[in-house]
Short mmCIF file of C-alpha atoms and ligand atoms in Angstrom, two decimals:
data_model
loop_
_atom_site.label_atom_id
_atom_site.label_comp_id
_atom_site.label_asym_id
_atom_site.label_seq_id
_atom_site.Cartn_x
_atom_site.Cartn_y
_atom_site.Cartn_z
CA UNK A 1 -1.25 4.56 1.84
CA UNK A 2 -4.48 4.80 3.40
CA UNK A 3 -3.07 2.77 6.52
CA UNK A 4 -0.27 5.15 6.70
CA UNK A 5 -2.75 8.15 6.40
CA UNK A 6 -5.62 7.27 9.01
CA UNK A 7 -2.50 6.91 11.55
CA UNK A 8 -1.64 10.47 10.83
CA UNK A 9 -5.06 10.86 10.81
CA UNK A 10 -5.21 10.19 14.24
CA UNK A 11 -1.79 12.00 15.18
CA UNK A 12 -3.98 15.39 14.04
CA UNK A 13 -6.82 14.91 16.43
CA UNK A 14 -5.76 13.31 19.42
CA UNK A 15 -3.69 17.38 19.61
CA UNK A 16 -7.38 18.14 19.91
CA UNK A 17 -8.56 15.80 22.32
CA UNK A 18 -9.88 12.92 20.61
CA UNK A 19 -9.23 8.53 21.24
CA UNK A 20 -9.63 6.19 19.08
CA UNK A 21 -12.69 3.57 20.16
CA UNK A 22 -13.34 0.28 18.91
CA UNK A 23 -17.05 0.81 20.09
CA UNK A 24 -18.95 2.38 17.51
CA UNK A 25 -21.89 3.79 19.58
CA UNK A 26 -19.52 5.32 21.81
CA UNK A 27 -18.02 8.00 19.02
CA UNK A 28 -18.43 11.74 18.83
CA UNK A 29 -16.67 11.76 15.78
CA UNK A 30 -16.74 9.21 12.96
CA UNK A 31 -13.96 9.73 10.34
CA UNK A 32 -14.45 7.27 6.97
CA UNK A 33 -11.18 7.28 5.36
CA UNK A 34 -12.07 5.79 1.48
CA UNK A 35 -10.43 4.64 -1.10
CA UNK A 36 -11.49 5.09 -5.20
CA UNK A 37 -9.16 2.81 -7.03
CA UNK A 38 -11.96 0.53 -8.01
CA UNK A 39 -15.49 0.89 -8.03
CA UNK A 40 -18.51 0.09 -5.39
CA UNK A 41 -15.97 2.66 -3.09
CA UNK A 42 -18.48 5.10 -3.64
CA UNK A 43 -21.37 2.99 -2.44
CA UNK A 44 -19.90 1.52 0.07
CA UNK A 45 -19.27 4.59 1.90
CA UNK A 46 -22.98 5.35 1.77
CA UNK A 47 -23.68 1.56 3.37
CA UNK A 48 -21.45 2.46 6.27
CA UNK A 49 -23.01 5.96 6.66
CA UNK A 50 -26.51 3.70 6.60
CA UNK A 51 -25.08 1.41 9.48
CA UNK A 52 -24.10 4.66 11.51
CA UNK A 53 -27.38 6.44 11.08
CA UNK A 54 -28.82 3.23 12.61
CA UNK A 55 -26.93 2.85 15.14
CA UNK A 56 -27.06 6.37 16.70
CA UNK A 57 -30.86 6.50 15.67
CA UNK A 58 -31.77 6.87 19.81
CA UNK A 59 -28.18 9.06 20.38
CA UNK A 60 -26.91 12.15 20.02
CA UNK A 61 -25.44 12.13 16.22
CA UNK A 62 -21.93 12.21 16.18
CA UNK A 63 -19.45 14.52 13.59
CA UNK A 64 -19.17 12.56 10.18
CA UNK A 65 -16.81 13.15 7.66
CA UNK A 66 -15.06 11.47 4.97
CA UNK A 67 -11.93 11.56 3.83
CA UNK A 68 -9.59 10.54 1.34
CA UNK A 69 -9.95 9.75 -2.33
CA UNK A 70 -14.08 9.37 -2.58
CA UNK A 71 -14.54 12.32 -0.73
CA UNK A 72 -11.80 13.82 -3.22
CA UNK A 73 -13.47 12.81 -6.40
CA UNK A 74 -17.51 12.89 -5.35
CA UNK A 75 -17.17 16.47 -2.50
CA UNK A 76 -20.29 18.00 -3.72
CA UNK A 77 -22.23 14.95 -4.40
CA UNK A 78 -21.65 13.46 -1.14
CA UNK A 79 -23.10 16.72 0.71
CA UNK A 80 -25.91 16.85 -1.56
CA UNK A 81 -27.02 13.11 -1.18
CA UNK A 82 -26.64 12.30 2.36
CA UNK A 83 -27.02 15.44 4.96
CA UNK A 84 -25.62 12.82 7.70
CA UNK A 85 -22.00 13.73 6.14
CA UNK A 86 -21.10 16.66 7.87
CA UNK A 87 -18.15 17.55 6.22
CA UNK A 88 -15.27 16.02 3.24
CA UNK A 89 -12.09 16.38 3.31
CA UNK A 90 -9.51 15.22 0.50
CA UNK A 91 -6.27 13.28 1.00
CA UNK A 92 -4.09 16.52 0.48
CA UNK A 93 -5.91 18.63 3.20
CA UNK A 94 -5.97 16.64 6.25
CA UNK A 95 -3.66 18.80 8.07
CA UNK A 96 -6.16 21.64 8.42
CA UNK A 97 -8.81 18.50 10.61
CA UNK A 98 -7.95 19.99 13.68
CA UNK A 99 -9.26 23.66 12.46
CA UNK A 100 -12.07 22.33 10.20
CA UNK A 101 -13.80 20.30 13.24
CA UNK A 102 -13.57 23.50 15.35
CA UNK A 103 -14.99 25.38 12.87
CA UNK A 104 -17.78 22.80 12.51
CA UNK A 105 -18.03 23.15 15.49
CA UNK A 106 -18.63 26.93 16.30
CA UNK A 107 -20.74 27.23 13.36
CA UNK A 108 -22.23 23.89 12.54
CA UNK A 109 -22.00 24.66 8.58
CA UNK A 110 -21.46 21.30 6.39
CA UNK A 111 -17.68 21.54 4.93
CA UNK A 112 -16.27 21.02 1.58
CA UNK A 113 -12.50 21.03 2.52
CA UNK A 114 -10.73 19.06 -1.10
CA UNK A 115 -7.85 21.40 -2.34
CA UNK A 116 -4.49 19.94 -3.53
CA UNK A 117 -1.75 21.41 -1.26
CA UNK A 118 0.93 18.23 -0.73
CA UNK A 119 3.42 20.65 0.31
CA UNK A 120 1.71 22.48 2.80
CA UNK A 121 0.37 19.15 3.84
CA UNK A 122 3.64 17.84 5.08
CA UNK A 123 5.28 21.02 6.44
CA UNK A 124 2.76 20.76 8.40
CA UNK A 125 2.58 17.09 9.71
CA UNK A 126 6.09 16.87 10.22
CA UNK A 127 5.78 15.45 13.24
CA UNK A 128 5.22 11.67 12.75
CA UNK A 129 5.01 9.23 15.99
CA UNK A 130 4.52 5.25 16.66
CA UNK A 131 1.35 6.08 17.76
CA UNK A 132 0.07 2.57 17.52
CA UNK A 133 4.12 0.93 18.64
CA UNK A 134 4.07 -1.26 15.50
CA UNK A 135 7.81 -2.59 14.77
CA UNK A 136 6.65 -2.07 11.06
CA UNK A 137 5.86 1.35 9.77
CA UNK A 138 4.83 2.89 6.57
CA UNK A 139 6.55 6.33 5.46
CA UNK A 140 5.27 8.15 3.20
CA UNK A 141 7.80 10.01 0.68
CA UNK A 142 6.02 10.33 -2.77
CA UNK A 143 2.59 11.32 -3.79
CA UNK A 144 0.21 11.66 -6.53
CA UNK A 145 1.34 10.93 -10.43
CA UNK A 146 2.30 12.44 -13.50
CA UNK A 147 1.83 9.05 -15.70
CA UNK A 148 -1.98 8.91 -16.43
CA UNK A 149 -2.73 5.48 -16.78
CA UNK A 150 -5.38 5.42 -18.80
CA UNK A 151 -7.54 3.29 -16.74
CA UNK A 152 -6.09 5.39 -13.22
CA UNK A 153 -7.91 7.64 -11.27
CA UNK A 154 -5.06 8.70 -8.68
CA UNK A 155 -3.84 11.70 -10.71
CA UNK A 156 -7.13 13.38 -10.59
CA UNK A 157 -7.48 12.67 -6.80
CA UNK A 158 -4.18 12.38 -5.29
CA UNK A 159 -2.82 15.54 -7.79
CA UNK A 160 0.58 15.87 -9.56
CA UNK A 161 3.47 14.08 -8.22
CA UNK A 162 4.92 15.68 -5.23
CA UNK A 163 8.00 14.30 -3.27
CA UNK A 164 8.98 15.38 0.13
CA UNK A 165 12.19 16.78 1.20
CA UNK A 166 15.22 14.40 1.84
CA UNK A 167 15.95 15.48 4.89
CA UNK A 168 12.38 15.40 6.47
CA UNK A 169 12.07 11.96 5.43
CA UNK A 170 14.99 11.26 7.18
CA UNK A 171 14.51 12.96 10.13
CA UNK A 172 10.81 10.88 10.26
CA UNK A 173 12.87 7.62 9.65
CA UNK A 174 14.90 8.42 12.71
CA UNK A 175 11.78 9.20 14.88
CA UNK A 176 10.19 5.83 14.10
CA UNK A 177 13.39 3.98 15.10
CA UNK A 178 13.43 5.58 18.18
CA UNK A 179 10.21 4.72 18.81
CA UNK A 180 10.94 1.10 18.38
CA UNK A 181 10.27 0.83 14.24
CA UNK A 182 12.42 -1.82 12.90
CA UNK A 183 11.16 -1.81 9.01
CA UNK A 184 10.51 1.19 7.22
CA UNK A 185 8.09 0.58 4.12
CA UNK A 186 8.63 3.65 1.79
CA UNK A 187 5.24 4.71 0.35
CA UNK A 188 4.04 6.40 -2.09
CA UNK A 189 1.95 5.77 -5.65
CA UNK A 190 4.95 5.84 -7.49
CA UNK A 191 7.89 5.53 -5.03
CA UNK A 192 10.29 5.26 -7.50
CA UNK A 193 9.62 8.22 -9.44
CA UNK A 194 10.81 10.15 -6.16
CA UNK A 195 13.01 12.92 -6.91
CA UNK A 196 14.01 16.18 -4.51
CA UNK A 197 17.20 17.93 -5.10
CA UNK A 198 18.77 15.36 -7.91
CA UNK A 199 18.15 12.97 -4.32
CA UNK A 200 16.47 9.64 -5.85
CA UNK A 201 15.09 6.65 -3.81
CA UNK A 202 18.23 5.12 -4.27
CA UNK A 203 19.92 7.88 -2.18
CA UNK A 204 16.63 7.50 0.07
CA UNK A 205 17.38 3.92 0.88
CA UNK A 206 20.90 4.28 1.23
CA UNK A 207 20.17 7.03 3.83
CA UNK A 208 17.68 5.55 5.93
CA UNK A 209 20.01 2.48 6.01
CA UNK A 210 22.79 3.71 7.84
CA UNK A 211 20.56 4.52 11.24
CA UNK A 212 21.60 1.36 13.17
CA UNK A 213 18.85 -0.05 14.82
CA UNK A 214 16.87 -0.46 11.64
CA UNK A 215 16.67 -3.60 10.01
CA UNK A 216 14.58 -4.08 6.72
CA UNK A 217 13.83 -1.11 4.37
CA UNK A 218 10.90 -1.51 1.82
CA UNK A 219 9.55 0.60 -0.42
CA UNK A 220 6.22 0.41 -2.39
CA UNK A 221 4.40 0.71 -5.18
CA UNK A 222 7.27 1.40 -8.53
CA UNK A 223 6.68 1.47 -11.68
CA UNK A 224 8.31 -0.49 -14.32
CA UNK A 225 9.50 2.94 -16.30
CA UNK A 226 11.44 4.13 -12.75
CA UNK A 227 13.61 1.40 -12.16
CA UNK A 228 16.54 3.21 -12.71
CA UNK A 229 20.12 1.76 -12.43
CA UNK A 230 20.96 3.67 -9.40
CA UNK A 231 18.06 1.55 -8.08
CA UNK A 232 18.96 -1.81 -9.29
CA UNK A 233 22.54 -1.60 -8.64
CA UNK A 234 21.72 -0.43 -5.02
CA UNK A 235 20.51 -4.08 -4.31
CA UNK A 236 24.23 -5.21 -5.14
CA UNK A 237 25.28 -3.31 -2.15
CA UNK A 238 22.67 -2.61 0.52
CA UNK A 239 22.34 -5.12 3.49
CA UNK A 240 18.77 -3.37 4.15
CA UNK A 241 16.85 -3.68 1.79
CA UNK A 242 14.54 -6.73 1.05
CA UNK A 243 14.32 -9.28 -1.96
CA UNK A 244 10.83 -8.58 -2.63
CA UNK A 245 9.75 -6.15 -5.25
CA UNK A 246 6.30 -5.31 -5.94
CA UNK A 247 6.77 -4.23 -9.59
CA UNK A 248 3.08 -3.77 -10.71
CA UNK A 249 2.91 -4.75 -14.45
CA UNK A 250 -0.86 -4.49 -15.13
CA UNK A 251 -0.19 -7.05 -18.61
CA UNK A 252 2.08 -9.42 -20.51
CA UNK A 253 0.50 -7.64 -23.65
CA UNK A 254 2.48 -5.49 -25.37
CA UNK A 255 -0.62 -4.16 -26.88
CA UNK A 256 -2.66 -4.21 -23.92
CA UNK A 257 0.51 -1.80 -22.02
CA UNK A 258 -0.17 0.70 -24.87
CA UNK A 259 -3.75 0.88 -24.59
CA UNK A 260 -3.38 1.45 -20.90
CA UNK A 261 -0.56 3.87 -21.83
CA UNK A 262 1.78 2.33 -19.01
CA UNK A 263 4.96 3.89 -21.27
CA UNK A 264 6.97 0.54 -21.11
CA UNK A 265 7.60 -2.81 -22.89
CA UNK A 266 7.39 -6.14 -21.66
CA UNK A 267 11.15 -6.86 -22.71
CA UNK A 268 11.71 -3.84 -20.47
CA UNK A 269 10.32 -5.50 -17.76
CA UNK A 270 11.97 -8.76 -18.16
CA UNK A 271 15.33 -6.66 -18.31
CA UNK A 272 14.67 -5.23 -14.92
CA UNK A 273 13.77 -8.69 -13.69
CA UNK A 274 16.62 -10.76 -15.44
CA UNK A 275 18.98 -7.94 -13.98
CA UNK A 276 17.62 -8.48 -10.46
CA UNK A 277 18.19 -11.95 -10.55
CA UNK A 278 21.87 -11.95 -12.06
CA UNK A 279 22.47 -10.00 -8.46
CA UNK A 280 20.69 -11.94 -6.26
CA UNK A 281 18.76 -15.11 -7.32
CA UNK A 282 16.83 -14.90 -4.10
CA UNK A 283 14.83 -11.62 -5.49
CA UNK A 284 11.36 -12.45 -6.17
CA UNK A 285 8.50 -10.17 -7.33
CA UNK A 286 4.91 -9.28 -6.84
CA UNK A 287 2.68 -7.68 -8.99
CA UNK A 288 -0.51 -6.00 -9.70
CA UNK A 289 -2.88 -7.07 -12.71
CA UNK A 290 -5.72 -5.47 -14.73
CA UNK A 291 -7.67 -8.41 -16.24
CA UNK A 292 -10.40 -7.36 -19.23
CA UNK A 293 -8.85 -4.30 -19.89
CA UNK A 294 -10.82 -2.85 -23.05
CA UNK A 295 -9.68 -4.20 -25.90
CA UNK A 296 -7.74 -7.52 -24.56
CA UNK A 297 -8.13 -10.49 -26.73
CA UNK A 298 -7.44 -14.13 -25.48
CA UNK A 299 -4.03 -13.72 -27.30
CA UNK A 300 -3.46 -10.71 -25.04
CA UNK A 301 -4.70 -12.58 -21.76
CA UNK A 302 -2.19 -15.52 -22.51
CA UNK A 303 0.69 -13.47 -22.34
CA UNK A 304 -0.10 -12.38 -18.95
CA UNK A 305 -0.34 -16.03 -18.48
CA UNK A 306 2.93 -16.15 -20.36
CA UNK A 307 4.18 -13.63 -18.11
CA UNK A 308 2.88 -14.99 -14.97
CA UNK A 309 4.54 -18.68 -15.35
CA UNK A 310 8.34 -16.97 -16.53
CA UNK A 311 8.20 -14.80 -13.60
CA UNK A 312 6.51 -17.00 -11.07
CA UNK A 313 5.51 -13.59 -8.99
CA UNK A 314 4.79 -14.81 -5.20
CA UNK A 315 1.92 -12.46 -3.97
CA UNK A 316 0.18 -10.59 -6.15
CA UNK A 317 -3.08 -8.29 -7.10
CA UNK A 318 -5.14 -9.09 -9.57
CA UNK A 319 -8.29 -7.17 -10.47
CA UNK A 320 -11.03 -6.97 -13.45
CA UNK A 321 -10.68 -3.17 -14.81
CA UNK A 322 -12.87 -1.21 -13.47
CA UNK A 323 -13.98 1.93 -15.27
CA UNK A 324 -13.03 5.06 -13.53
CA UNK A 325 -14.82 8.26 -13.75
CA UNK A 326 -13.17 10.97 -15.92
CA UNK A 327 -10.45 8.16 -16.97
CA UNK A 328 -9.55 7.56 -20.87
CA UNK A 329 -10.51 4.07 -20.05
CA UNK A 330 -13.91 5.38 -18.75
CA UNK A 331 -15.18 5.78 -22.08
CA UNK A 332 -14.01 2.54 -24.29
CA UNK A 333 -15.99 -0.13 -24.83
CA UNK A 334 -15.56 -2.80 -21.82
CA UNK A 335 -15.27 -6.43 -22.49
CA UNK A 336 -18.14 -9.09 -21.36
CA UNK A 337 -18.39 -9.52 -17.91
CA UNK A 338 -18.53 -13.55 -17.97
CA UNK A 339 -14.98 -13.31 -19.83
CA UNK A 340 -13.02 -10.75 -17.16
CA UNK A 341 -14.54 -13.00 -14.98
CA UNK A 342 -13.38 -16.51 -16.26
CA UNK A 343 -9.60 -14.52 -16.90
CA UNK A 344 -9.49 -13.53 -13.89
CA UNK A 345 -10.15 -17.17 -12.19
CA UNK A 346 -7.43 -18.60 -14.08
CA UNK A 347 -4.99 -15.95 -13.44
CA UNK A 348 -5.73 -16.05 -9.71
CA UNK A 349 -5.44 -19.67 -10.08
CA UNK A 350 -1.68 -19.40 -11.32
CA UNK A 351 -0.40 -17.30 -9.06
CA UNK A 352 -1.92 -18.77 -6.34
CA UNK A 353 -0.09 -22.03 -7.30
CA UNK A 354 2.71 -20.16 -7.40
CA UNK A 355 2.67 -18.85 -4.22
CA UNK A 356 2.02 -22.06 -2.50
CA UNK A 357 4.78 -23.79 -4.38
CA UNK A 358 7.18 -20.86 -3.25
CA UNK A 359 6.01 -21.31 0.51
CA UNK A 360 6.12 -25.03 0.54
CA UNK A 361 10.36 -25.05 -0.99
CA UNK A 362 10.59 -23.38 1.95
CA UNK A 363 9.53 -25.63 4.39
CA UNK A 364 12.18 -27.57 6.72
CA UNK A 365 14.33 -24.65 5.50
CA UNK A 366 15.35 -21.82 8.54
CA UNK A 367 14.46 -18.08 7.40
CA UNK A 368 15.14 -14.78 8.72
CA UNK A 369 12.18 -13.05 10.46
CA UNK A 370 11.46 -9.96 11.70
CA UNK A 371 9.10 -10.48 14.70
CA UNK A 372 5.88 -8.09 14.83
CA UNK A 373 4.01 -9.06 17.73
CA UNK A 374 1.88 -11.76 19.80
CA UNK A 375 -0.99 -13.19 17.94
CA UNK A 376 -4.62 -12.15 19.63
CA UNK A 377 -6.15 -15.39 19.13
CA UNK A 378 -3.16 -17.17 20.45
CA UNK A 379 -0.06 -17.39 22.22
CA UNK A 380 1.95 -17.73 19.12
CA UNK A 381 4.08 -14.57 17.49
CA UNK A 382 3.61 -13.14 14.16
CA UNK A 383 6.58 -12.08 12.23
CA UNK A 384 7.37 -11.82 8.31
CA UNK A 385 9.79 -13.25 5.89
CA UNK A 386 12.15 -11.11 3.99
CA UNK A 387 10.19 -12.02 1.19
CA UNK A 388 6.82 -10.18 3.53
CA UNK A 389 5.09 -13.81 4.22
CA UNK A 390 3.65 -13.64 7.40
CA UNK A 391 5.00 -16.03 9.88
CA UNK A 392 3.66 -17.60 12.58
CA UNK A 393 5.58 -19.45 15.68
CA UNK A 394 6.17 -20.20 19.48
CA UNK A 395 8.17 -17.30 20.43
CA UNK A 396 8.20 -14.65 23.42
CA UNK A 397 8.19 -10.77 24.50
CA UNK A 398 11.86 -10.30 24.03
CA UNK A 399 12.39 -11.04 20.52
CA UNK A 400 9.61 -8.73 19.46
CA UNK A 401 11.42 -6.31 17.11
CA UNK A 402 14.45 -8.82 16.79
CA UNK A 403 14.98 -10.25 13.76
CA UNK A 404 15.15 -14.41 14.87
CA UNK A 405 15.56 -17.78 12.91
CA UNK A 406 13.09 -19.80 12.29
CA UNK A 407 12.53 -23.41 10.95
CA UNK A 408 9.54 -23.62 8.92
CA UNK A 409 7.23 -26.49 9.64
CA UNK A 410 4.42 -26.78 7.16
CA UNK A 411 2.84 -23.73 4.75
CA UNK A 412 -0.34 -22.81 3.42
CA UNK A 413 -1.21 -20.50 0.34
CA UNK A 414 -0.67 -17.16 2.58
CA UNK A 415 1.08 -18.18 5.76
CA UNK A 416 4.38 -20.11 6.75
CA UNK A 417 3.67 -21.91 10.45
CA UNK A 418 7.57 -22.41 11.98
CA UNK A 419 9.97 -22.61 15.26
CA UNK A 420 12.58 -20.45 16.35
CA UNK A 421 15.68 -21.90 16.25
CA UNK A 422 17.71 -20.41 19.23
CA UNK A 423 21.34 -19.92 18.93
CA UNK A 424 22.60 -22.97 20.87
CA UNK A 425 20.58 -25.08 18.88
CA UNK A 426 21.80 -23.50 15.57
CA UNK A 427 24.66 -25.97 14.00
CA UNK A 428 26.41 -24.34 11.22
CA UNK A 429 25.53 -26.22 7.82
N1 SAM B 1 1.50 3.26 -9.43
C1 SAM B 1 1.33 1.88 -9.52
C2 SAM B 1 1.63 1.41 -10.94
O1 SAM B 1 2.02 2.16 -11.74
O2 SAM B 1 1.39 0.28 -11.24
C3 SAM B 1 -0.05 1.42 -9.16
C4 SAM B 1 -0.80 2.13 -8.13
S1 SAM B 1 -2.53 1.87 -8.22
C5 SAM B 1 -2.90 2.95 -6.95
C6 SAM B 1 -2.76 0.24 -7.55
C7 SAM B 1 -3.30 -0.78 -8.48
O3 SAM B 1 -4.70 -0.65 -8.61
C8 SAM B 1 -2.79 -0.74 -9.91
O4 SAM B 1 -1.54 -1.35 -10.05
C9 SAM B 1 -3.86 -1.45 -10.70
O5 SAM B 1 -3.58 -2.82 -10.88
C10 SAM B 1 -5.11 -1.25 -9.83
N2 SAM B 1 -6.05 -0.36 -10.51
C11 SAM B 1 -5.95 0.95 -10.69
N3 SAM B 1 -6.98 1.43 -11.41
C12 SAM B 1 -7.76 0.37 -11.72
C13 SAM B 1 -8.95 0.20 -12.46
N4 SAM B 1 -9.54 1.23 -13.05
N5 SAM B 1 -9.47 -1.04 -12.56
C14 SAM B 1 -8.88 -2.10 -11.96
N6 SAM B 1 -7.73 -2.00 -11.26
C15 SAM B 1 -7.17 -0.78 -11.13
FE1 SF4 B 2 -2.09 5.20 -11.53
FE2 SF4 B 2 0.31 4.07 -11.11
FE3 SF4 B 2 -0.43 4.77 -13.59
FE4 SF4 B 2 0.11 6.66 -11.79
S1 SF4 B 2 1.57 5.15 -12.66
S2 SF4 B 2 -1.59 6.67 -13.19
S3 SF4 B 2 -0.66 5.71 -9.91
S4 SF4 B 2 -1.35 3.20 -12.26
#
């Protein structure tokens, strides 16, 4: 989500005159856009205000502010502790950049800019472009959260759940195709809770669908609770939308899901998965893990093992829990260090395995993919699978933005390496 917001981020400014740079000491305004999921976000942003003190120690200082969820959760704090910030802005406000940096501006007074308004936020930006001409494109249709994970600090700095209007998304779908998107990824922090005018995500992804030049629709990050039939049954029928879902599960622990409050049973999450399979075998899943959650036992930790090796999830997240400020989790004992450690070794360990054994079944084998772009380092393309693996192979300029066959080769843990297969050379098996 960050991604998506930086480039709308930028959409904001450049009304107001400003380029992005890749040259640091060339900036007269520095934007940090953070992140507070986990912790050390908080410190890190001070180490890159460090680096940018140093390197305009002999310049003229350019405008600093932080956004997003750090400068959400820590406004005050930030001012207080490092005068170089000139201003914060939350993840709900940065529609009103344009005005705030004028106002800095005219009156060079430090900003604290971090109220909740999603709705405003998006009347507002309604004008979304393909700024950066990627084939791929994040939308955003769903923010904030209603659920309160007990370890989560998103609904105390992304808000309450807010989902846009149908017909805006839309209308922003359409824009990105015509500016030469050919996968939508549907965002938000719990896409599948979206909900505007009895419209679900179903309805969403049977929408965006029908405009023709679009090829793969995605949609990211559900929860387990939200998989709703309308959902599940829509992968019976749509020709859009991919076999990968990223169905975050946090633990195989029955008792562990409680603790976290997560609102769901394991056998409710095997349900969605055996159902998903019964329609098309080809579906796999990802998934996010919390490792040492307070209170996990080694019983607990095997059945995420348990978990792991039923489901055989293909690319997935796994963190140590990390308490969040002003969290229920926050304020529970936490388990020793050395342990979340070791668990979450082993756990990497498995699904890594996994992963390479799914990417090496598919080698010899000739996949769809959607191509992205040319490679910098080389004169190889980049594409991705239907299942997201990147790809990489010989290919050229036209077939960016084409979906093309291509005959895997050999594999490694994260990538499959591959060669188109051109239509005269395709024999029908
Ligand atoms: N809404 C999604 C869900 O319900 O699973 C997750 C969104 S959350 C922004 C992304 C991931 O960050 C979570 O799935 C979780 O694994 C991880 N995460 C969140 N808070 C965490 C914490 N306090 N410690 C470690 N990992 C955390
Ligand atoms: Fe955080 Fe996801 Fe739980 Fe919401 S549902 S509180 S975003 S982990």
């Amino acid at each position: 989500m960050n991604e998506y917001d930086s480039n709308r981020i930028y959409d904001v400014v450049k009304e107001i005159g400003f380029k992005k740079t890749e040259i640091l000491s060339e900036a007269t305004c520095y934007l940090l856009n953070t992140c507070h999921i986990r912790d050390k976000a908080k410190e890190k942003v001070y180490h890159e205000i460090g680096r940018l003190k140093k390197n305009f120690r002999l310049k003229q200082k350019p405008i600093v502010i932080v956004a997003g969820c750090v400068a959400q959760a820590e406004n005050e704090e930030m001012l207080k502790r490092e005068p170089y910030i000139d201003f914060v802005i939350g993840p709900q406000a940065y529609h009103k950049l344009n005005n705030k940096i004028q106002e800095y501006l005219k009156k060079q007074k430090r900003l604290d800019e971090t109220e909740f308004d999603a709705i405003s936020k998006f009347s507002f930006l309604k004008n979304i472009k393909n700024s950066s001409k990627k084939v791929s494109s994040f939308l955003t249709i769903q923010e904030g959260c209603d659920k309160f994970c007990h370890f989560c600090v998103v609904p105390y700095t992304r808000g309450p759940e807010f989902s846009r209007s149908f017909n805006e998304i839309v209308k922003e779908a359409k824009i990105l195709v015509d500016n030469g998107v050919r996968e939508i990824i549907l965002l938000g922090q719990n896409v599948n809770a979206y909900e505007n005018k009895n419209f679900r995500l179903s309805d969403l992804i049977f929408e965006i669908e029908k405009i023709p030049k679009i090829s793969r629709i995605r949609y990211t990050t559900s929860h387990p609770k939200d998989m709703t039939d309308d959902l599940i049954n829509l992968y019976k029928v749509s020709k859009k939308l991919m076999p990968l879902v990223h169905l975050p599960v946090q633990s195989g622990s029955d008792k562990i899901l409680k603790l976290m409050n997560r609102k769901h049973l394991i056998s409710d999450y095997l349900k969605v998965y055996e159902r998903l399979k019964e329609i098309n075998s080809e579906i796999e899943f990802s998934s996010d893990f919390i490792v040492g959650y307070p209170g996990e036992s080694e019983n607990d930790f095997n059945d995420t093992l348990n978990l792991v090796e039923k489901i055989k999830f293909i690319n997935s997240f796994s963190f140590i829990f990390s308490p969040r400020p002003g969290t229920v989790a926050s304020k529970l004992e936490t388990i020793d260090r050395e342990i979340s450690l070791k668990r979450l070794e082993k756990i990497q360990q498995k699904l890594f395995n996994h992963q390479i054994n799914k990417n090496k079944s598919l080698e010899k084998r000739v996949i769809d993919v959607l191509v992205e772009n040319k490679t910098k380092e080389s004169s190889k393309f980049f594409g991705r699978s239907e299942h997201m693996t990147p790809v990489i192979f010989d290919g050229n300029n036209d077939e960016v933005g084409k979906i093309v066959k291509v005959q895997i080769i050999k594999s490694n843990q994260n990538t499959l390496f591959g060669k188109v297969i051109r239509k005269s050379k395709l024999r029908v098996a």
